[in-house]
Coordinates of C-alpha atoms and ligand atoms in Angstrom, one line a residue:
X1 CA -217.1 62.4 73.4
X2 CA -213.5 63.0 73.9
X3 CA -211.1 62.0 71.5
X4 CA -208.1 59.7 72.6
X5 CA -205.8 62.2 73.6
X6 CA -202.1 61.3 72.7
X7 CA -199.4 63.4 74.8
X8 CA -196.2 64.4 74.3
X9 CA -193.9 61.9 77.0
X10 CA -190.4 62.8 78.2
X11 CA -188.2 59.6 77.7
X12 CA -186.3 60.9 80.5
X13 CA -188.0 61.4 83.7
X14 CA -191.5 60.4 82.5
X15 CA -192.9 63.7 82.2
X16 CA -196.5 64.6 80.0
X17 CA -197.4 67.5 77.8
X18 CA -200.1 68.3 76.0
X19 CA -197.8 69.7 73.0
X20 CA -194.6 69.5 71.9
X21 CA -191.6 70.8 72.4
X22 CA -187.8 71.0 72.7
X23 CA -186.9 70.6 76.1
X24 CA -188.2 68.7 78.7
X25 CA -189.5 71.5 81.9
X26 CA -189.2 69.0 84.4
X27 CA -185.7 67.3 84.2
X28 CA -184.4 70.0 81.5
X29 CA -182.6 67.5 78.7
X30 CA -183.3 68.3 75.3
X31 CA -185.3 66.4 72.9
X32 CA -186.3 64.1 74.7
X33 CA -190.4 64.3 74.3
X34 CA -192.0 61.7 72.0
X35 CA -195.0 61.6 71.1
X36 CA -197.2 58.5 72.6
X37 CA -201.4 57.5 72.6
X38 CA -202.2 58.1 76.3
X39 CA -201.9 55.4 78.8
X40 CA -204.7 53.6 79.0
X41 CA -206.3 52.8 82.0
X42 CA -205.3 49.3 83.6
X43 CA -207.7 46.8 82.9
X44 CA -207.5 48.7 79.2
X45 CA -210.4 50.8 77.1
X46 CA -213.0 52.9 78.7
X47 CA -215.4 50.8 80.7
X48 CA -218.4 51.7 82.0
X49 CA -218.3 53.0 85.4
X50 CA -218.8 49.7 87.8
X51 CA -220.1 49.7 91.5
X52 CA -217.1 49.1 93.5
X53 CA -216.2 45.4 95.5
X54 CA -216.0 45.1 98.7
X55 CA -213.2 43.7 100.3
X56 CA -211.8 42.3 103.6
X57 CA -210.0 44.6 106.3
X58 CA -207.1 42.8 108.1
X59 CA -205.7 43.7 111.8
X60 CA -202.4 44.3 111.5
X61 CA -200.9 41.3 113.1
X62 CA -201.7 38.3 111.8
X63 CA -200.3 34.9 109.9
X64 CA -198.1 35.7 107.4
X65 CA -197.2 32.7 104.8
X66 CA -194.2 31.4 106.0
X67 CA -190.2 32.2 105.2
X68 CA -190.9 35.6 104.3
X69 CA -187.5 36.2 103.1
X70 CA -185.6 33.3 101.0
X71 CA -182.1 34.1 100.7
X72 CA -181.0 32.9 97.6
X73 CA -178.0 31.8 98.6
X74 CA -175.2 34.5 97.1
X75 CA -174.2 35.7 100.3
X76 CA -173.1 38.9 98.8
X77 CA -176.5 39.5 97.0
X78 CA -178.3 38.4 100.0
X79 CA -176.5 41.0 102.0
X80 CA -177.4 43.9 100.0
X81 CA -181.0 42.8 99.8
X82 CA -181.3 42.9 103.5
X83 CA -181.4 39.1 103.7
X84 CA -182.9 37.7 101.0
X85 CA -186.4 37.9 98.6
X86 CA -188.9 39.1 100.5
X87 CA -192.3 37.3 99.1
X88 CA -194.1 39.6 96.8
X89 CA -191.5 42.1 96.7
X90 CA -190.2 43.9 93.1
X91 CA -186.7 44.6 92.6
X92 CA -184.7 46.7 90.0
X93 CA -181.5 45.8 89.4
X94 CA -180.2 49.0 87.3
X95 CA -176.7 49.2 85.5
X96 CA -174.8 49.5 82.8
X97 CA -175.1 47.2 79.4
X98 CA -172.5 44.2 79.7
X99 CA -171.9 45.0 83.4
X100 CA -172.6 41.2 84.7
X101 CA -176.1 41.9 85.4
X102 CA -178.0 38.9 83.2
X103 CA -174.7 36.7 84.9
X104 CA -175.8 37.9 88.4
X105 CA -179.2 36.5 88.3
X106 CA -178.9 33.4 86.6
X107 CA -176.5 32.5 88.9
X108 CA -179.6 33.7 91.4
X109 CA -182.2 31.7 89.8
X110 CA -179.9 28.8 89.4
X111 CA -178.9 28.8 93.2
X112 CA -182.7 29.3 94.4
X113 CA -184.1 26.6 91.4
X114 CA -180.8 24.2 93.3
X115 CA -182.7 24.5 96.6
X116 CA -186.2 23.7 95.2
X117 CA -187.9 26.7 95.4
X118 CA -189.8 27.4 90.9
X119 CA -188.1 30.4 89.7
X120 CA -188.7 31.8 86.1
X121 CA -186.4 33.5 83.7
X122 CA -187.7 35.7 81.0
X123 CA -185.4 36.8 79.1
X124 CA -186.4 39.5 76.5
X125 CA -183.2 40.3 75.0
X126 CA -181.2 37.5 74.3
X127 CA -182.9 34.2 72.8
X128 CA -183.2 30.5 74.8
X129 CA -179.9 29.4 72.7
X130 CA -178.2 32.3 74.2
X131 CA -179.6 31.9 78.1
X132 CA -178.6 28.4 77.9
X133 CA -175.0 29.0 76.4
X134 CA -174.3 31.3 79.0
X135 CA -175.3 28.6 82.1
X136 CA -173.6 26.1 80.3
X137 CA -170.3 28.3 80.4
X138 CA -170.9 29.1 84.5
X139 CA -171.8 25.3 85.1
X140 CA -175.6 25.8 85.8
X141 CA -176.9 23.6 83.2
X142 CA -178.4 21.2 85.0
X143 CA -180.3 23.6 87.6
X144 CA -184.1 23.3 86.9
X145 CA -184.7 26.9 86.0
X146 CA -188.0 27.5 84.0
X147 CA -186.6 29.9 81.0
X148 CA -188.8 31.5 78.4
X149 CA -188.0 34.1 75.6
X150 CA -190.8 36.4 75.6
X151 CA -191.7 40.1 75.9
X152 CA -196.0 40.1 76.1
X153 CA -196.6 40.7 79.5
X154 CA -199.7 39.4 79.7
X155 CA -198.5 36.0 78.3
X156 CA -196.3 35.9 80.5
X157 CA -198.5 36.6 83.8
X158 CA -200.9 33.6 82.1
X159 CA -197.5 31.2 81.8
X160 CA -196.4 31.8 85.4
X161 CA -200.1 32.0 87.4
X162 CA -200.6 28.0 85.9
X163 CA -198.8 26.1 88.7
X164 CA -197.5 26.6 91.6
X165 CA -196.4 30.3 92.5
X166 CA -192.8 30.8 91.4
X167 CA -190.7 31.9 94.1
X168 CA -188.9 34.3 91.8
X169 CA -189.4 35.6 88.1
X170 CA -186.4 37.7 86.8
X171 CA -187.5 39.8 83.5
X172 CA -184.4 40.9 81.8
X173 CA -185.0 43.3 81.2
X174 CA -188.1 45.5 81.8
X175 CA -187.3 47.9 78.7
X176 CA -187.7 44.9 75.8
X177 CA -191.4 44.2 78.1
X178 CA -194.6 45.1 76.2
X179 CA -198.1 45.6 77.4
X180 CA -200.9 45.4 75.1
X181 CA -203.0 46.9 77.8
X182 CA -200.9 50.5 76.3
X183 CA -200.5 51.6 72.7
X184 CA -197.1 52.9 72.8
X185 CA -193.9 51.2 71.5
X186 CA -192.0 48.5 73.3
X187 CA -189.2 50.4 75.0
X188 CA -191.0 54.1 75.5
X189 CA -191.3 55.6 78.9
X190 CA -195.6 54.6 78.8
X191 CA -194.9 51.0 77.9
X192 CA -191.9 50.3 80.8
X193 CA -194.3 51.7 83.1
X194 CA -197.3 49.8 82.0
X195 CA -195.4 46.2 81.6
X196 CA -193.7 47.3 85.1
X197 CA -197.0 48.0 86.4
X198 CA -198.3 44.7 85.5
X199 CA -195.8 43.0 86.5
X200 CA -195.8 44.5 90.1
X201 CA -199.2 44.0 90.3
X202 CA -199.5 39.8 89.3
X203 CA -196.2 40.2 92.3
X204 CA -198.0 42.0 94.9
X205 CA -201.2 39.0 94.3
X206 CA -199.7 36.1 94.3
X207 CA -196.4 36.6 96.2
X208 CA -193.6 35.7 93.8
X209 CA -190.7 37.9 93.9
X210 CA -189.8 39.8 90.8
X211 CA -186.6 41.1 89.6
X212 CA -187.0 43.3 87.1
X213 CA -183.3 44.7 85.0
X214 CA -183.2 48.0 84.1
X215 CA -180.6 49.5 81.6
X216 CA -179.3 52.8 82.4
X217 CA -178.7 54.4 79.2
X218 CA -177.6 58.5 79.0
X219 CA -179.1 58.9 75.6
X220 CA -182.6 59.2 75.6
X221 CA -183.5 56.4 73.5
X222 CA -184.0 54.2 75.2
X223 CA -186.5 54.7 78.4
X224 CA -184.3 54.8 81.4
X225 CA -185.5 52.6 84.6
X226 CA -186.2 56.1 86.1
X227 CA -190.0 55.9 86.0
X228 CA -189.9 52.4 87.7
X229 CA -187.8 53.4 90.8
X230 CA -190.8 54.6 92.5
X231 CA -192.9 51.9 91.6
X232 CA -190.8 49.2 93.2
X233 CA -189.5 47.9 96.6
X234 CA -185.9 48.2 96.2
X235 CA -183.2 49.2 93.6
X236 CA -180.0 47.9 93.6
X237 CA -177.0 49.0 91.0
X238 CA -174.8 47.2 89.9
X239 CA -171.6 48.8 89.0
X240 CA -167.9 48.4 88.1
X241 CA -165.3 50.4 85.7
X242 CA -164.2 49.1 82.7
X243 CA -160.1 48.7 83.5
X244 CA -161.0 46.4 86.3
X245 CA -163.1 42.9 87.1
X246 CA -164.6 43.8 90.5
X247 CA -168.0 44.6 90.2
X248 CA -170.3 46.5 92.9
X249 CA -173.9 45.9 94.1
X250 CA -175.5 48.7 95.5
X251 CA -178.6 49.3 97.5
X252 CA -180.1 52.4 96.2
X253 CA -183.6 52.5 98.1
X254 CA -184.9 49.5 99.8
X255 CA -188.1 48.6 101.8
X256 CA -187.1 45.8 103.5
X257 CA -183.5 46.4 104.3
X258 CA -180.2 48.7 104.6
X259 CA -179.6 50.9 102.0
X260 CA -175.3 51.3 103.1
X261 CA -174.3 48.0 102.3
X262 CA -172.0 47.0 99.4
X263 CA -171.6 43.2 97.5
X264 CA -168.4 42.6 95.5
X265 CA -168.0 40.1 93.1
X266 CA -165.0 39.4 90.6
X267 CA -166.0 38.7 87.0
X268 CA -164.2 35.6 86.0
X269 CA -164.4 33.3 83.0
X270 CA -166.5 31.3 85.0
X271 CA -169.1 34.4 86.0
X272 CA -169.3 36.2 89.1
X273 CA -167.5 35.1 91.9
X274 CA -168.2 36.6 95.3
X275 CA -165.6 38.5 97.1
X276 CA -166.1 38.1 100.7
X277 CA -163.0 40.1 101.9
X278 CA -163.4 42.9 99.8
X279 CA -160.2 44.5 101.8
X280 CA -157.5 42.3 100.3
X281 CA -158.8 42.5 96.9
X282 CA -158.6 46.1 96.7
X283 CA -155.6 46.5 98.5
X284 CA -154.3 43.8 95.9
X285 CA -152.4 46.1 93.5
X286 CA -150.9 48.5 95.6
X287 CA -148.0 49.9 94.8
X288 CA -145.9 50.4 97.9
X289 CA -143.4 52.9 98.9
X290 CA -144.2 55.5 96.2
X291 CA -145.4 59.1 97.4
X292 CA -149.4 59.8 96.9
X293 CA -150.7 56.6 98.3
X294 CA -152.4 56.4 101.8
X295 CA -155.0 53.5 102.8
X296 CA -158.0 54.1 104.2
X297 CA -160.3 52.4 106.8
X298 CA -163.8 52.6 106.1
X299 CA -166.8 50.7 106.8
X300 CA -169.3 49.9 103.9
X301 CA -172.5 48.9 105.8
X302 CA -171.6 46.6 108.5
X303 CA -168.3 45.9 107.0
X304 CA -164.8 47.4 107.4
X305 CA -163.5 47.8 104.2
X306 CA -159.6 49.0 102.9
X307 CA -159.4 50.8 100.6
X308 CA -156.1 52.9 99.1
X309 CA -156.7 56.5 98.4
X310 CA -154.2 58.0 95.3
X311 CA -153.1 61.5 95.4
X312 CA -151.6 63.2 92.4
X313 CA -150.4 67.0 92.9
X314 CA -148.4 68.6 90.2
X315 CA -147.8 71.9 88.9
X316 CA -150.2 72.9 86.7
X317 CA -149.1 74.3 83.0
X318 CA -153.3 76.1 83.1
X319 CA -154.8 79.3 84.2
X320 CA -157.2 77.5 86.3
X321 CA -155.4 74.5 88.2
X322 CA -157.8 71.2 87.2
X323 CA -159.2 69.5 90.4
X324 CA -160.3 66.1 89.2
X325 CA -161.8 63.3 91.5
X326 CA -162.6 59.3 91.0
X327 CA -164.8 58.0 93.8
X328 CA -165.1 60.3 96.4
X329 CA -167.1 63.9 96.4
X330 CA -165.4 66.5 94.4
X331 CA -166.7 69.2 96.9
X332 CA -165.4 67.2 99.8
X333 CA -162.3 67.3 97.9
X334 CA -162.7 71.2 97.6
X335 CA -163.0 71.3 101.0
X336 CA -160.0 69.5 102.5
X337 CA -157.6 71.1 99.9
X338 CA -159.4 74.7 101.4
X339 CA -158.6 73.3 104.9
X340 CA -155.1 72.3 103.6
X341 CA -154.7 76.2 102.3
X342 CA -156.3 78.0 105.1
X343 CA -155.1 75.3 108.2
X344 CA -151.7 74.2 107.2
X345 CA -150.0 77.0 105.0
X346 CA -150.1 74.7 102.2
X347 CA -150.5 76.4 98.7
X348 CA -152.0 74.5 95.7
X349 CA -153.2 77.3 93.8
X350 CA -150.5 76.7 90.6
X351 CA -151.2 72.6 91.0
X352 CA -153.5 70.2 89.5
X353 CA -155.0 68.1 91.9
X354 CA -156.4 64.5 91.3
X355 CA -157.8 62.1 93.6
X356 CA -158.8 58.2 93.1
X357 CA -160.5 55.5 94.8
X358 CA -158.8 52.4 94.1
X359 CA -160.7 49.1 93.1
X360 CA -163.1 51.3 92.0
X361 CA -164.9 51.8 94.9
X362 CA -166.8 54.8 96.2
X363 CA -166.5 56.3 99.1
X364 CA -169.8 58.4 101.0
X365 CA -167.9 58.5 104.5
X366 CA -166.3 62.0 105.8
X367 CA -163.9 59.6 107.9
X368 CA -162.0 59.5 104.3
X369 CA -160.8 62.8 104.7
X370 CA -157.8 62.3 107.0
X371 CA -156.3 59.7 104.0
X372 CA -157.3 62.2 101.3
X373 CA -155.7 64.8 103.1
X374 CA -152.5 62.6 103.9
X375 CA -152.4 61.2 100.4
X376 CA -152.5 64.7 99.0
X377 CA -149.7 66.1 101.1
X378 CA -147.8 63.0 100.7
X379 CA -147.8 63.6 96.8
X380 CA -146.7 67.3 97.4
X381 CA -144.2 67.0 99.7
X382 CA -142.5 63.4 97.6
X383 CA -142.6 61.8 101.0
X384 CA -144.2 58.1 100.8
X385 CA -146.4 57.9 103.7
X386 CA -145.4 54.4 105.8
X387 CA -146.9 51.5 104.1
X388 CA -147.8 49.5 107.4
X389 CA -150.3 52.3 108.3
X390 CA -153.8 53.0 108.5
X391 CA -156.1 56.4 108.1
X392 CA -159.3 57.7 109.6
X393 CA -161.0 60.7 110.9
X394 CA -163.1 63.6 109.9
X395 CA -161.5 66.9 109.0
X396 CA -163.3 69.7 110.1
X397 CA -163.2 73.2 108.2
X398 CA -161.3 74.6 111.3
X399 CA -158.6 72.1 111.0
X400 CA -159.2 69.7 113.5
X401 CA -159.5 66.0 113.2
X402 CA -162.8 65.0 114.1
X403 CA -163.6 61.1 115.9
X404 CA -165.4 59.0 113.7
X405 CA -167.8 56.0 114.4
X406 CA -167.0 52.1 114.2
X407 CA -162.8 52.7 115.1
X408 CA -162.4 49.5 116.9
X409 CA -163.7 47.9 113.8
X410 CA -161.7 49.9 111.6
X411 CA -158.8 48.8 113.8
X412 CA -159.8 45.4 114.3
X413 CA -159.6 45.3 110.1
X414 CA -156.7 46.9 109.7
X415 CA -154.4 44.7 111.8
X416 CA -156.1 41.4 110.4
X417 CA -154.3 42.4 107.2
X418 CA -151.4 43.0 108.9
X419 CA -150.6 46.7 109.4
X420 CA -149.2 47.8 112.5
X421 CA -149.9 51.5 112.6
X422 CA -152.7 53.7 112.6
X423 CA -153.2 57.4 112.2
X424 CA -156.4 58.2 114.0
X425 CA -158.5 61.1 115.5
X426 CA -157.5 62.5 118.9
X427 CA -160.7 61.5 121.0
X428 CA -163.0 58.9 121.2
X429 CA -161.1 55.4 120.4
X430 CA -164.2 53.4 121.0
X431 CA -162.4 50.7 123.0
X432 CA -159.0 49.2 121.8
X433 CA -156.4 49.6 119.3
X434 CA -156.6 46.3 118.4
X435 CA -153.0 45.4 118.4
X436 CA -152.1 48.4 116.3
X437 CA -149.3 51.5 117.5
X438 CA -151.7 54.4 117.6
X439 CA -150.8 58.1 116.5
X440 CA -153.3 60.3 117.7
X441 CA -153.9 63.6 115.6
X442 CA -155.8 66.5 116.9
X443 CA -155.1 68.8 114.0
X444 CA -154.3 68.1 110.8
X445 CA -151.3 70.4 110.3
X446 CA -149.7 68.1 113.0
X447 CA -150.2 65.7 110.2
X448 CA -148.9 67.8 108.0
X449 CA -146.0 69.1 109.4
X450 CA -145.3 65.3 110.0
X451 CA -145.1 63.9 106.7
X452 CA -143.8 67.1 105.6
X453 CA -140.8 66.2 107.7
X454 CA -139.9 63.2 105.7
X455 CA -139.4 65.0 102.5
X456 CA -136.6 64.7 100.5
X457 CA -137.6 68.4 98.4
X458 CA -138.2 71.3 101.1
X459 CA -142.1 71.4 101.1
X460 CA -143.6 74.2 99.7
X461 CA -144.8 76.2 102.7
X462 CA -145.8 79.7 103.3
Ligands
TYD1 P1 -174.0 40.2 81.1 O1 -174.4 39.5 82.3 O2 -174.5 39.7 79.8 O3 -174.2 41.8 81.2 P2 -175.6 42.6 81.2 O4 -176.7 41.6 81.4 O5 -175.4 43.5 82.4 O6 -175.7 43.4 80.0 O7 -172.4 40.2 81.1 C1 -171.7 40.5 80.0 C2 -170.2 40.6 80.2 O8 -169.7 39.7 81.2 C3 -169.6 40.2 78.9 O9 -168.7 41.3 78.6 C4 -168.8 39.0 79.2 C5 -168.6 38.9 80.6 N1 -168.6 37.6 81.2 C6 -167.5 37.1 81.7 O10 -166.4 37.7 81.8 N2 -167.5 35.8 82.3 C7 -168.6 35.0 82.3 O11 -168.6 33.9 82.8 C8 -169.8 35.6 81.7 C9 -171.1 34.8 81.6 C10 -169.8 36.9 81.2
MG2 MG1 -178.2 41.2 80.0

């Protein structure tokens, strides 16, 4: 008979070979392959064949259990989640070590246990003294979540099935979970999968939802969540930068919801406290009247955000001028300085160029490019752009200023915080201006030539 094969497992992207060697073929990192017994087949060993079971066919409509969806209360989670836990579904919650993301859902568990719904914590990193420390310090104490310390899988699918169905188990985090249905070490790619699997699987029967946590590590030491992205429902991140306390909930993929949505919570010393105008908190620290600066407004979602866009040009002392970018797309960066070159006679071939996303924030949306564009110029030229104004619109490669969609709610944003001016595209104002002094702008050299005209230095033109 066949001997156990053991295979060679890229702690990376999840990838098998039959032998060993130094470099992964499929997601090309480097030492990455370890060696692990093979996974063993669910139920575990090698069974005899059995006859399948029949089972029942449904019609597609039909009763479902009732409340599919239970929000749990964080508006800003719910929000991101499309409106709550669906029943039965698996979520990933990837990020960073020490990014809130152990905070997040107690405060989660808490909230739901509040409203009288069984939720279950396992947490297989820190021990019960810890958990409990932690929701004594964010005032959750008394909430009548079921906590455990445990990594076994199966014991922990035994602990939950006895009762009633929990409404949601949170496993922090699926990389300390261990199977004994697979003989690999806790934490390599084989065991996350299996424990994942089983975990999913007990979800899927008895319609708990299950939040799994994911570290996301760049070494490959530890298994990355990778391997358990396709396995489950949705994955949200959860992310933030170091220098500042906002944090950011992403959806990545979801089943049951929008994928373009943004929650932002503030870490406090009392946890994570949900930011519902995320405009004014990012807008917060802005530093008025000084050249570079130009505020942006986007829409996360179904949500007008404001953001401020900072724009550093300055001579560069290098043979090849350093183009550096911090939450937006470096090659739509590229672009709109080539547009800038090609468009408006402005030369930026001897500069460094570096852009930044304020608050930490990211930006997807081509309607940023009219601010980037502004923001840059306005460093160039040492002209502050006005400080009561707005910026949106699409810059296309021939120069023009393209409409973009959502500008009455842009607007309607924009003059609740109490600007008075916007620079906008030339067509399509989708109804209104919302109280705000409009300036159309067909072509971005107009723009140019504009802020280029408040200078104090000549502006270097060509
Ligand atoms: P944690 O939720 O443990 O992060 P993760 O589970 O993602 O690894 O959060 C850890 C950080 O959050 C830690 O640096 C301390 C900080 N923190 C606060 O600032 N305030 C709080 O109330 C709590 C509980 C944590
Ligand atoms: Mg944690």
């Amino acid at each position: 008979m066949a001997k156990i094969a053991s295979s060679f497992v890229c702690q990376n992207c999840g990838a098998a070979y039959g032998r060993w060697q130094g470099r992964c073929e499929s997601c090309g990192e480097w030492n990455t392959l370890v060696e692990e017994g093979a996974a063993a087949p669910v139920a575990g060993g090698a069974r005899a064949p059995r006859k399948g079971r029949a089972f029942n066919l449904v019609p597609l409509s039909g009763e479902t259990q009732d409340a599919p969806r239970l929000p749990s209360g964080i508006a800003e989670l719910d929000r991101v989640t499309g409106g709550g836990f669906v029943r039965g579904s698996v979520l990933l919650m990837a990020g960073d070590p020490g990014i809130g993301k152990s905070t997040l859902l107690i405060q989660a568990a808490a909230a739901l246990a509040k409203g009288g719904h069984r939720t279950v914590y396992i947490s297989g990193e820190e021990a019960v003294a810890q958990v409990r420390l932690r929701a004594e310090r964010l005032g959750l104490a008394t909430a009548p979540v079921e906590l455990a310390a445990e990594t076994a899988v199966e014991d922990i699918i035994t602990t939950v099935s006895e009762g009633k169905t929990p409404r949601l188990i949170v496993i922090d985090s699926i990389q300390t979970m261990w199977s004994n249905a697979v003989d690999s070490a806790p934490g390599t790619v084989t065991q996350v999968r299996g424990s994942a699997q089983a975990l999913i699987r007990y979800a899927k029967k008895s319609g708990a939802a299950l939040m799994l946590v994911g570290h996301v590590t760049k070494d490959g030491q530890i298994a990355g969540p990778r391997v358990v992205e396709h396995m489950v429902d949705a994955v949200m991140s959860f992310e933030g930068e170091g220098s500042h306390q906002f944090r950011i909930l992403r959806a990545v993929k979801n089943r049951f919801g929008p994928t373009d949505e943004i929650g932002v919570f503030e870490m406090t010393g009392a946890g994570l406290r949900e930011v519902t105008n995320p405009s004014e908190l990012f807008l917060s620290e802005r530093d008025l009247g000084s050249p570079g600066t130009a505020v942006f407004a986007g829409i996360e979602g179904t949500r007008p955000v404001l953001v401020e866009i900072q724009a550093l040009v300055a001579p560069t002392s290098l043979g090849t001028p350093r183009r550096a970018v911090v939450g937006w797309e470096g090659s739509r960066l590229a672009m709109v300085l080539a547009v800038l070159e090609a468009h408006c006679g402005i030369k930026l071939g001897g500069h460094d160029v570096y852009l930044n996303v304020a608050g930490g924030l990211r930006i997807n949306e081509p309607a940023a490019d009219l601010a980037a564009a502004a923001a840059l110029v306005s460093s160039l030229a040492g002209a502050p752009l006005p400080a009561d104004a707005v910026y949106f619109g699409e810059v296309s490669l021939s120069g023009a200023v393209r409409p973009v969609a959502q500008s009455a709610a842009r607007l309607k944003e924009a003059a609740k915080l109490g600007f008075t001016r916007a620079v906008v595209p030339e067509a399509g104002r989708d109804g209104g201006d919302a109280g705000l002094r409009l300036t159309e702008t067909g072509n971005l050299s107009t723009l140019v030539a504009e802020i280029a005209a408040n200078s104090p230095k000549p502006a270097r033109r060509a």
